[in-house]
Amino acid sequence: LTRVDIGDASSDANAGDGDGDDGASARADSPLPDDLTRDSLELPELSEPELARHYTRLSQMIYGIDSGPYPLGSCTMKYNPKFTEDVAALPSGAVHPDRSERSIQGTLEVLYRLQDYLGRIGGMDAVTLQPPAGAAGEFVGIRVAAAYHEHNGEGHRDEVIVPESAHGTNFATAALGGYDVVSLPSDEDGRVDLDALEAALSENTAALMLTNPNTLGLFERDIEEIAAMVHDVGGLLYYDGANLNALLGRARPGDMGFDVMHYNVHKTFATPHGGGGPGAGPVGVVEELAPFLPAPRVNEADDDGESDESTYELFDPDHTIGHVHGYQGNWLVLVKAFAYIARLGDDGLADASAKAVLNANYLASQIEYDVPYEPFHHEFVASAGEQDAADVAKRMLDYGVHPPTTKWPEIVPEALMTEPTEIESKDTLDRLAGAFNAVVDEDDATIEAAPDRTTARRIDQTAAARSPRLSWHALDDADER
Amino acid sequence: LTRVDIGDASSDANAGDGDGDDGASARADSPLPDDLTRDSLELPELSEPELARHYTRLSQMIYGIDSGPYPLGSCTMKYNPKFTEDVAALPSGAVHPDRSERSIQGTLEVLYRLQDYLGRIGGMDAVTLQPPAGAAGEFVGIRVAAAYHEHNGEGHRDEVIVPESAHGTNFATAALGGYDVVSLPSDEDGRVDLDALEAALSENTAALMLTNPNTLGLFERDIEEIAAMVHDVGGLLYYDGANLNALLGRARPGDMGFDVMHYNVHKTFATPHGGGGPGAGPVGVVEELAPFLPAPRVNEADDDGESDESTYELFDPDHTIGHVHGYQGNWLVLVKAFAYIARLGDDGLADASAKAVLNANYLASQIEYDVPYEPFHHEFVASAGEQDAADVAKRMLDYGVHPPTTKWPEIVPEALMTEPTEIESKDTLDRLAGAFNAVVDEDDATIEAAPDRTTARRIDQTAAARSPRLSWHALDDADER
Amino acid sequence: MDGSHATGSPYAPHTDTEQSAMLEAVGVDSEAELFDIPEAVQFDGEFDIASRSEQETRQLVRSILGRNDDLTELLGRGHYGYYVPSLVDHLADRSEFLTSYTQYQPEVSQGFLQALFEFQSLLVELTGLEIANCSMYDAATALGEAATLAERVRSTSGHRVLVPDQLLEGRRSTLENYVAGTDLAVEEYATADGTVDVGALDEQVDDEVVMVYAENPTIRGTIEERLESIGSLAGEADALFVLGSDPVALSVLQRPADVGADVVIGDASVLGLPTSYGMGLGLFACREEYLRQVPGRLVGVSEDATDRRAFTLTLQTREQHIRRERATSNICTNQAWVALRTAMHAASLGPNGMVDLANRGVTRATDLANRIDEIPGVDAPVHDRHHIREFVARTDQPATVLAADLEDRGFAVHVVGDHEIQICVAGVGDEQLDSFAAALEEVAR
Amino acid sequence: MDGSHATGSPYAPHTDTEQSAMLEAVGVDSEAELFDIPEAVQFDGEFDIASRSEQETRQLVRSILGRNDDLTELLGRGHYGYYVPSLVDHLADRSEFLTSYTQYQPEVSQGFLQALFEFQSLLVELTGLEIANCSMYDAATALGEAATLAERVRSTSGHRVLVPDQLLEGRRSTLENYVAGTDLAVEEYATADGTVDVGALDEQVDDEVVMVYAENPTIRGTIEERLESIGSLAGEADALFVLGSDPVALSVLQRPADVGADVVIGDASVLGLPTSYGMGLGLFACREEYLRQVPGRLVGVSEDATDRRAFTLTLQTREQHIRRERATSNICTNQAWVALRTAMHAASLGPNGMVDLANRGVTRATDLANRIDEIPGVDAPVHDRHHIREFVARTDQPATVLAADLEDRGFAVHVVGDHEIQICVAGVGDEQLDSFAAALEEVAR
């Protein structure tokens, strides 16, 4: 660690920009008065070659999509086309959000076209690109629903219905929006129980949040009836886009009766997940809800008659809920999603879903674990039966593959929620099936001790939570740094 | 493997560009007559995700400069600054060599400035950038020397003198140039033996090829006398730039009396070696030899009086030897070298040599192997003594570092030729010394069995050469593919 | 790849042979049979989106973005264009970093976890607070999360959240959305000459206040001189003192912990990201006592089965995938890869480089303000304060006219009042500043 | 990094403390003491080269290269601008590939060795010859190496090397330099209507000929129709038949082994590199009987100590670092990383994609020639042959005038005769070809 003391003003010594500073002591001086500055800053001082090695080494201790199959159910880990990084890196796209609209017509055109693409794909009338992640998209949906009800004098609606098997974000988002969450059990086929839905619906229903296919990969066949029931009580139908990769070109949420939806671009449109983010969670709505979307959105400007090219402008929807992000969301993600959709087009998108569904069905046919619910689409939930699903996952790491999502949805005991996506070849799926089938016969002692072929062996998560050490400063032994 | 049969002409089916071809059979048709086409093409057919994984996996089985220290004596493996990749990737630099000079003023300016930089650094009057590697630079030097002698009616000179400890390329280059190679022994201090040189020199001497510091890292203190002796018999003095990283800002070949030299840009100027190349081997010469340099070179054009900016043009030296490369050499390497020199400037270049020499001396002070010759500069040659140097190197791999160059120069028994370069920190040098010192006490059985912590264990090189299998086609078992 | 598959997704690897074998294994004749969608909701239209080759797609985007004007941006106000070292691009783009998922399996994610742990450590050092999470979306959403934290931990029955009147609209509006589902209400307090009017604030603070938010530097580039007083006011009312800042400013300005800050939020991507049309990285740090109430992900240290140190996501019971509607936030996907870039950029600067960068922001902004103050028609800086990176200038010309004139000459500045423009030097070279001053002189009078 | 070191190389990591400790360990007071250079040859001047920050250096190069005109290049003649998939850039730029050295320690170089082995395999499939090395510098130097190989393996006392009269000057001149140290002499043979005049060649071939060189496609874009006859002529004279080609053309044209080629040379970087001002990748393949005489590096298969398959450089006794003046070539550093890129590009196309790309070169060149033949003032193609990628057009206007006019309109073409231009379609999009045809129509009459 290097400690830099922040000293007195000495502005002459600091006038330079770039290289050529004269020495460590001069550099630590500050042009500000002492009482406005901190005393010191202690951080490591490393050269570029040392940093290159540090981060290269760290990268070698990470399993990514270029390492092998990554069948995380409901997370849709697809291959991230390399060229999308190139379009995101174009210097012409690196603009400040406070630039005048006339000076960033290119940026606005990309956003406008992406809004348009997403509207067509989801069957929605209007789209906002501002939400910086799927959960933020859900929040926009809930806020839009609230604003809509409020606008209609229905501010009393204080319940959001969420199926038991839904993503945790659905519950948390509804709560963040100030709603009471009404949990909806599944029927024995793994789908929405219409009787339970009937019971849950009331004049207090603000919205039902649903994903389709659901987390078991099953299509909610009664979707038309569900929509009618929700609409009958004055509620809105929200579509969680997490599973949209199952349906591209086959069905559209808008056509099923959904009023509002979010798109997970890192799932459906192959933008990289970056070890946790950034994502983007654009939200599409039907016409009636468009006035409530976040501000600003992008529109084509009236033709000035002088130019062949369209011009674009920002506008605030009439009854906008305002901002849900300081600016316009995650530009670098959005431009990649635009490029992906523009590359694949109708044919490519439809084929992506077709192959995603084929892959899930093929993989399920090759594994020995039981898959209780079907017919599933892009993902299936196997049961580890007597085994602990989390242990199965750890053991699969030893076979060189990434395991599925585990222990969820709870409707399947010891769930192994598996989504291979369209990008895996038959060979890879066979290898993945081999990993499942190797573990299925192993005893508890073996899988509880796993993994033992990884960078780190099984990590004690309980200890980490019991005495949290969350920075170098919290480590007892400074030498560990 | 996929086998594509090349069928009959069917030009309509092949008119498309880009995507959207209609199917495998159509694509295999050729618009050419049968008798001008091959029958089939058999190669693997892989998708982009599969290829990404394939090459990612391959990369993980390679030790590079970002993996750790790489002290290959005489190879000067320095850190390759990342930003030089960015300047090489600028789309504006991607031009065809047959463009008009007026349309590529930027390219020509980079080349002109690099010629100028290199001339200053080497103390040379004129520089060609065409040679695509160091050995190609040597070849230019030898061809220029031949053309010079020929031009002066001295075509009878048919000998090139090369010190015994010189790089193999020196011998091979002289031979390729049609010269008889006269080998020059070292004196007991490891430098040029002046008596032996006197004996070797004659009216048949075309040139003496020398590197300085020599391969032992020793400066040829008698360089002025050596130059005088060579010049006295009418020979030329050639400087092998392999060791130039020792001297930046401290001494220049031109000032020492050298008439012609090459620069190894991947050594001295930190361009990446790319697992074997590309390199670049610019050649500098004194005024007298400039008319013989390869064609074309870049010059400032006469001022047209209209522009503030200089304009640049290509020209053929009067007595040029012609081309030694189809075009102008390895552009992508040259532009990186230019950027590196422009970044470091005088201060940075001088410091690079200072720290390279400090690092070599520090490392040598920390290892237990004997270093018989000194005072060395940027590299030293230790002796493995009773151990086999090649085995020592293999064993060092087990300690997570790259070993030095081994068994050369032969003047040191079981040579360990070590060049840490300026980029290593004291910590890394200590770790490297630790690897040397761990091996020094190990027994032959241990080191002969090494390495055992690497991707592949010790590889049987003899078997590879005894029955060469140089392509998938040569492997017996097709399944191995 | 182009040409290697007749139709369909270029990223689906299936050859015809493989596809047939797989269909047979599944027991269907076509993929269509696998879709269990009632006919009434089947989609049989077209999106009418053309498929393109990779080359064509790149040309398309390049061509569209080519419509953006090439301006020198003297823009800041929360989003900065500092030069990002090439190292950051090359290392962060390594596919292991870029393409991995959240580290639910830490045994194969040690590298990313360590990088995030180092990011947290950087923020702990910069803020002096004990806890930093491994990212929110941006400063605006981090501010919203701070307010919901304040609500959860408040010991009073109050509901007032105080924010400066000059708060950015995007932040203010986002905050309003975050508190819409709570009992909290957002109120403005006054600023005077670009910084907090502490006297006015004093009169507004009472026991009903649960959170006081201030920024240092302020959105107008000024440096707060009475942070300790603000902290005391908040502390006495038992309200959370939430301070907005960023890693560059924090390198030299007063350490938040030393002035009583309970939470620090801000945009950490001032290091790590070039201008990205407002894309950011929410910084969130707080006192240890709020640990169980922190939103977002935390990386902690543990041991593996061989007792070696190992990193792992921890305290996940705060999070939505475990706690559902009782989670501390609904955040799931965050900005981890941006946090990686920020950590890399900070590491490449080192402590000396970070202090340098901040100090140069002070001297260069001051120098430019003094310089353009000489230009007829311009007074700068408007505020009699210390500045960092940016400052407001008063203009004789209407600010919108002046800004448009400057844009025609290739420069972008903020309009922040009828006769006020704001100018930021971050990432702008000396030669560009010279050209800007010359252009300003042409159009200011 | 900027600011982290006061002066000196930004890539030398020494802090002052470390430097002192190291000097002390060595026993000197300063680095200067370590230099053993006689005073007379010490350099105490300056290079007068400024130091720059990374940002400034990037701006400098960007600014200089910005002087290049933005032209649509319809240029070929040995150097092509095919679109290179993004995949190639991203994977080849992984630092393990980019920054490693020659694989002298195969145990830690398996990945690169396998990639080079795959490159060799690609060339073996394309040429039908048994041996391919893992790169020469470019086509010109590969031609030179072929000639020295011919000298080494010749069974006659001859010294004549026959090359086509339309051989590129850069190749011809490089060849002359390679044979300058041998007894070989280069002679031209005639071409007729763009391809080899086999009758004339027949008259030139005798027992003194050690090598006959031909190209397919020719430098004028035509496809040779009598390769077997040429091969037979060479074979009967016991001369090496050396054929010049490239991986795209070889995907569909006659397989060299089938027409009697003994050696194939050429530029393999038509796949893998974008236009790079002539930087290339020498392809070198030959019959197995010349194995011990091959220049350059070879990767072979062996086993490691655990009997697993492993790759290694092999037959190094041919090389300069072992054999010195008796080596098969002086080549040391080659173009390995470009070979990696070529292998990646070929793999990304796959066999279907490669055949496609070649076939499109035929149809698109033919289509464009027919199309511009309609333009008054232009006749195309000049040669009544099949073409691939490019063709020669006869122009009423002097070719230099026409080319300059086209350049003013944004298009670059070759001038190959007083009234001949050459036009290449590789990498040029359909829309650009439309624009070109329109521009040509404007200036051709």
PDB file of C-alpha atoms in Angstrom, chain C residues 38-183:
ATOM      1  CA  PRO C  38     -52.839 -22.429 -27.942  1.00  0.00           C
ATOM      2  CA  GLU C  39     -53.585 -21.455 -31.489  1.00  0.00           C
ATOM      3  CA  ALA C  40     -55.413 -18.312 -30.476  1.00  0.00           C
ATOM      4  CA  VAL C  41     -52.288 -16.730 -29.095  1.00  0.00           C
ATOM      5  CA  GLN C  42     -49.832 -18.028 -31.640  1.00  0.00           C
ATOM      6  CA  PHE C  43     -48.009 -15.351 -33.587  1.00  0.00           C
ATOM      7  CA  ASP C  44     -47.957 -15.962 -37.285  1.00  0.00           C
ATOM      8  CA  GLY C  45     -46.889 -12.529 -38.435  1.00  0.00           C
ATOM      9  CA  GLU C  46     -43.476 -11.074 -39.048  1.00  0.00           C
ATOM     10  CA  PHE C  47     -41.510  -8.582 -37.011  1.00  0.00           C
ATOM     11  CA  ASP C  48     -40.363  -7.250 -40.356  1.00  0.00           C
ATOM     12  CA  ILE C  49     -36.786  -7.051 -39.130  1.00  0.00           C
ATOM     13  CA  ALA C  50     -34.210  -7.959 -41.781  1.00  0.00           C
ATOM     14  CA  SER C  51     -31.394 -10.375 -41.051  1.00  0.00           C
ATOM     15  CA  ARG C  52     -27.943  -8.960 -41.716  1.00  0.00           C
ATOM     16  CA  SER C  53     -24.419 -10.250 -41.910  1.00  0.00           C
ATOM     17  CA  GLU C  54     -22.055  -9.234 -39.145  1.00  0.00           C
ATOM     18  CA  GLN C  55     -20.321  -6.842 -41.515  1.00  0.00           C
ATOM     19  CA  GLU C  56     -23.599  -5.262 -42.569  1.00  0.00           C
ATOM     20  CA  THR C  57     -24.727  -4.891 -38.983  1.00  0.00           C
ATOM     21  CA  ARG C  58     -21.505  -3.169 -38.004  1.00  0.00           C
ATOM     22  CA  GLN C  59     -21.842  -0.855 -40.974  1.00  0.00           C
ATOM     23  CA  LEU C  60     -25.428  -0.106 -40.014  1.00  0.00           C
ATOM     24  CA  VAL C  61     -24.572   0.948 -36.482  1.00  0.00           C
ATOM     25  CA  ARG C  62     -21.487   2.829 -37.598  1.00  0.00           C
ATOM     26  CA  SER C  63     -23.544   4.664 -40.143  1.00  0.00           C
ATOM     27  CA  ILE C  64     -26.302   5.585 -37.704  1.00  0.00           C
ATOM     28  CA  LEU C  65     -23.934   6.718 -34.963  1.00  0.00           C
ATOM     29  CA  GLY C  66     -22.006   8.648 -37.584  1.00  0.00           C
ATOM     30  CA  ARG C  67     -24.921  11.095 -37.456  1.00  0.00           C
ATOM     31  CA  ASN C  68     -23.704  12.284 -34.065  1.00  0.00           C
ATOM     32  CA  ASP C  69     -21.765  15.523 -34.328  1.00  0.00           C
ATOM     33  CA  ASP C  70     -18.119  15.427 -33.352  1.00  0.00           C
ATOM     34  CA  LEU C  71     -18.060  17.956 -30.526  1.00  0.00           C
ATOM     35  CA  THR C  72     -15.576  18.751 -27.804  1.00  0.00           C
ATOM     36  CA  GLU C  73     -17.660  18.205 -24.705  1.00  0.00           C
ATOM     37  CA  LEU C  74     -17.099  20.551 -21.779  1.00  0.00           C
ATOM     38  CA  LEU C  75     -19.832  18.695 -19.985  1.00  0.00           C
ATOM     39  CA  GLY C  76     -20.080  17.265 -16.512  1.00  0.00           C
ATOM     40  CA  ARG C  77     -22.860  17.694 -13.995  1.00  0.00           C
ATOM     41  CA  GLY C  78     -22.704  14.118 -12.822  1.00  0.00           C
ATOM     42  CA  HIS C  79     -21.344  12.392 -15.939  1.00  0.00           C
ATOM     43  CA  TYR C  80     -17.690  12.847 -16.843  1.00  0.00           C
ATOM     44  CA  GLY C  81     -15.440  12.094 -19.760  1.00  0.00           C
ATOM     45  CA  TYR C  82     -12.142  11.350 -18.035  1.00  0.00           C
ATOM     46  CA  TYR C  83      -9.665   9.500 -20.179  1.00  0.00           C
ATOM     47  CA  VAL C  84      -9.851   5.785 -19.421  1.00  0.00           C
ATOM     48  CA  PRO C  85      -6.539   3.947 -19.833  1.00  0.00           C
ATOM     49  CA  SER C  86      -6.429   1.388 -22.600  1.00  0.00           C
ATOM     50  CA  LEU C  87      -5.493  -1.219 -20.010  1.00  0.00           C
ATOM     51  CA  VAL C  88      -9.024  -1.068 -18.632  1.00  0.00           C
ATOM     52  CA  ASP C  89     -10.630  -1.861 -21.970  1.00  0.00           C
ATOM     53  CA  HIS C  90      -8.319  -4.711 -22.745  1.00  0.00           C
ATOM     54  CA  LEU C  91      -8.526  -6.403 -19.368  1.00  0.00           C
ATOM     55  CA  ALA C  92     -12.214  -5.838 -18.643  1.00  0.00           C
ATOM     56  CA  ASP C  93     -13.045  -7.172 -22.098  1.00  0.00           C
ATOM     57  CA  ARG C  94     -11.471 -10.533 -21.331  1.00  0.00           C
ATOM     58  CA  SER C  95     -14.407 -12.810 -21.884  1.00  0.00           C
ATOM     59  CA  GLU C  96     -14.119 -14.467 -18.491  1.00  0.00           C
ATOM     60  CA  PHE C  97     -15.032 -11.133 -16.917  1.00  0.00           C
ATOM     61  CA  LEU C  98     -17.448  -9.996 -19.565  1.00  0.00           C
ATOM     62  CA  THR C  99     -19.472 -13.139 -20.108  1.00  0.00           C
ATOM     63  CA  SER C 100     -19.810 -14.667 -16.672  1.00  0.00           C
ATOM     64  CA  TYR C 101     -22.948 -14.531 -14.557  1.00  0.00           C
ATOM     65  CA  THR C 102     -23.441 -13.441 -10.970  1.00  0.00           C
ATOM     66  CA  GLN C 103     -21.115 -15.440  -8.742  1.00  0.00           C
ATOM     67  CA  TYR C 104     -23.629 -17.954  -7.394  1.00  0.00           C
ATOM     68  CA  GLN C 105     -20.972 -20.649  -7.659  1.00  0.00           C
ATOM     69  CA  PRO C 106     -18.023 -18.956  -5.957  1.00  0.00           C
ATOM     70  CA  GLU C 107     -15.730 -21.935  -6.447  1.00  0.00           C
ATOM     71  CA  VAL C 108     -15.490 -21.073 -10.152  1.00  0.00           C
ATOM     72  CA  SER C 109     -15.768 -17.307  -9.726  1.00  0.00           C
ATOM     73  CA  GLN C 110     -12.889 -16.422  -7.427  1.00  0.00           C
ATOM     74  CA  GLY C 111     -11.356 -13.945  -9.838  1.00  0.00           C
ATOM     75  CA  PHE C 112     -14.436 -11.797 -10.215  1.00  0.00           C
ATOM     76  CA  LEU C 113     -15.231 -11.996  -6.532  1.00  0.00           C
ATOM     77  CA  GLN C 114     -11.767 -10.816  -5.643  1.00  0.00           C
ATOM     78  CA  ALA C 115     -12.042  -7.933  -8.094  1.00  0.00           C
ATOM     79  CA  LEU C 116     -15.355  -6.888  -6.536  1.00  0.00           C
ATOM     80  CA  PHE C 117     -13.885  -7.246  -3.072  1.00  0.00           C
ATOM     81  CA  GLU C 118     -11.109  -4.917  -4.142  1.00  0.00           C
ATOM     82  CA  PHE C 119     -13.718  -2.500  -5.479  1.00  0.00           C
ATOM     83  CA  GLN C 120     -15.500  -2.543  -2.130  1.00  0.00           C
ATOM     84  CA  SER C 121     -12.176  -1.959  -0.402  1.00  0.00           C
ATOM     85  CA  LEU C 122     -11.470   1.027  -2.643  1.00  0.00           C
ATOM     86  CA  LEU C 123     -14.781   2.607  -1.657  1.00  0.00           C
ATOM     87  CA  VAL C 124     -14.211   1.875   2.014  1.00  0.00           C
ATOM     88  CA  GLU C 125     -10.880   3.685   1.825  1.00  0.00           C
ATOM     89  CA  LEU C 126     -12.347   6.599  -0.098  1.00  0.00           C
ATOM     90  CA  THR C 127     -15.381   7.096   2.141  1.00  0.00           C
ATOM     91  CA  GLY C 128     -14.035   6.011   5.492  1.00  0.00           C
ATOM     92  CA  LEU C 129     -17.256   4.046   6.005  1.00  0.00           C
ATOM     93  CA  GLU C 130     -17.012   0.377   6.885  1.00  0.00           C
ATOM     94  CA  ILE C 131     -19.365  -1.105   4.306  1.00  0.00           C
ATOM     95  CA  ALA C 132     -19.599  -0.682   0.544  1.00  0.00           C
ATOM     96  CA  ASN C 133     -21.682  -2.857  -1.705  1.00  0.00           C
ATOM     97  CA  CYS C 134     -20.535  -4.033  -5.077  1.00  0.00           C
ATOM     98  CA  SER C 135     -22.748  -1.651  -7.063  1.00  0.00           C
ATOM     99  CA  MET C 136     -26.108  -0.022  -7.648  1.00  0.00           C
ATOM    100  CA  TYR C 137     -27.241   1.135 -11.114  1.00  0.00           C
ATOM    101  CA  ASP C 138     -26.234   4.778 -10.797  1.00  0.00           C
ATOM    102  CA  ALA C 139     -26.187   7.747  -8.454  1.00  0.00           C
ATOM    103  CA  ALA C 140     -29.913   8.413  -8.828  1.00  0.00           C
ATOM    104  CA  THR C 141     -31.009   4.900  -7.922  1.00  0.00           C
ATOM    105  CA  ALA C 142     -28.418   4.750  -5.153  1.00  0.00           C
ATOM    106  CA  LEU C 143     -30.014   7.878  -3.718  1.00  0.00           C
ATOM    107  CA  GLY C 144     -33.394   6.179  -3.897  1.00  0.00           C
ATOM    108  CA  GLU C 145     -32.005   3.129  -2.126  1.00  0.00           C
ATOM    109  CA  ALA C 146     -30.491   5.374   0.542  1.00  0.00           C
ATOM    110  CA  ALA C 147     -33.930   6.795   1.233  1.00  0.00           C
ATOM    111  CA  THR C 148     -35.517   3.358   1.600  1.00  0.00           C
ATOM    112  CA  LEU C 149     -32.640   2.422   3.895  1.00  0.00           C
ATOM    113  CA  ALA C 150     -33.371   5.536   5.941  1.00  0.00           C
ATOM    114  CA  GLU C 151     -36.972   4.476   6.197  1.00  0.00           C
ATOM    115  CA  ARG C 152     -36.037   1.003   7.385  1.00  0.00           C
ATOM    116  CA  VAL C 153     -33.573   2.150  10.013  1.00  0.00           C
ATOM    117  CA  ARG C 154     -35.297   5.303  11.220  1.00  0.00           C
ATOM    118  CA  SER C 155     -35.883   5.488  14.934  1.00  0.00           C
ATOM    119  CA  THR C 156     -38.379   8.335  14.698  1.00  0.00           C
ATOM    120  CA  SER C 157     -41.830   8.363  13.201  1.00  0.00           C
ATOM    121  CA  GLY C 158     -40.793  11.017  10.691  1.00  0.00           C
ATOM    122  CA  HIS C 159     -41.113  10.891   6.976  1.00  0.00           C
ATOM    123  CA  ARG C 160     -39.303  13.935   5.623  1.00  0.00           C
ATOM    124  CA  VAL C 161     -36.360  13.590   3.249  1.00  0.00           C
ATOM    125  CA  LEU C 162     -34.439  16.783   2.600  1.00  0.00           C
ATOM    126  CA  VAL C 163     -32.582  17.351  -0.647  1.00  0.00           C
ATOM    127  CA  PRO C 164     -30.924  20.448  -2.109  1.00  0.00           C
ATOM    128  CA  ASP C 165     -32.951  22.639  -4.418  1.00  0.00           C
ATOM    129  CA  GLN C 166     -30.288  22.298  -7.082  1.00  0.00           C
ATOM    130  CA  LEU C 167     -30.525  18.494  -7.163  1.00  0.00           C
ATOM    131  CA  LEU C 168     -30.429  17.119 -10.702  1.00  0.00           C
ATOM    132  CA  GLU C 169     -33.902  16.462 -12.049  1.00  0.00           C
ATOM    133  CA  GLY C 170     -33.027  12.868 -12.942  1.00  0.00           C
ATOM    134  CA  ARG C 171     -31.929  12.181  -9.387  1.00  0.00           C
ATOM    135  CA  ARG C 172     -34.818  13.998  -7.784  1.00  0.00           C
ATOM    136  CA  SER C 173     -37.356  12.242  -9.967  1.00  0.00           C
ATOM    137  CA  THR C 174     -35.822   8.816  -9.437  1.00  0.00           C
ATOM    138  CA  LEU C 175     -35.842   9.411  -5.702  1.00  0.00           C
ATOM    139  CA  GLU C 176     -39.526  10.317  -5.882  1.00  0.00           C
ATOM    140  CA  ASN C 177     -40.261   7.041  -7.609  1.00  0.00           C
ATOM    141  CA  TYR C 178     -38.309   5.049  -5.040  1.00  0.00           C
ATOM    142  CA  VAL C 179     -40.195   6.597  -2.153  1.00  0.00           C
ATOM    143  CA  ALA C 180     -43.584   6.489  -3.871  1.00  0.00           C
ATOM    144  CA  GLY C 181     -44.345   3.193  -2.152  1.00  0.00           C
ATOM    145  CA  THR C 182     -43.277   4.434   1.255  1.00  0.00           C
ATOM    146  CA  ASP C 183     -44.472   7.083   3.665  1.00  0.00           C
TER     147      ASP C 183
END
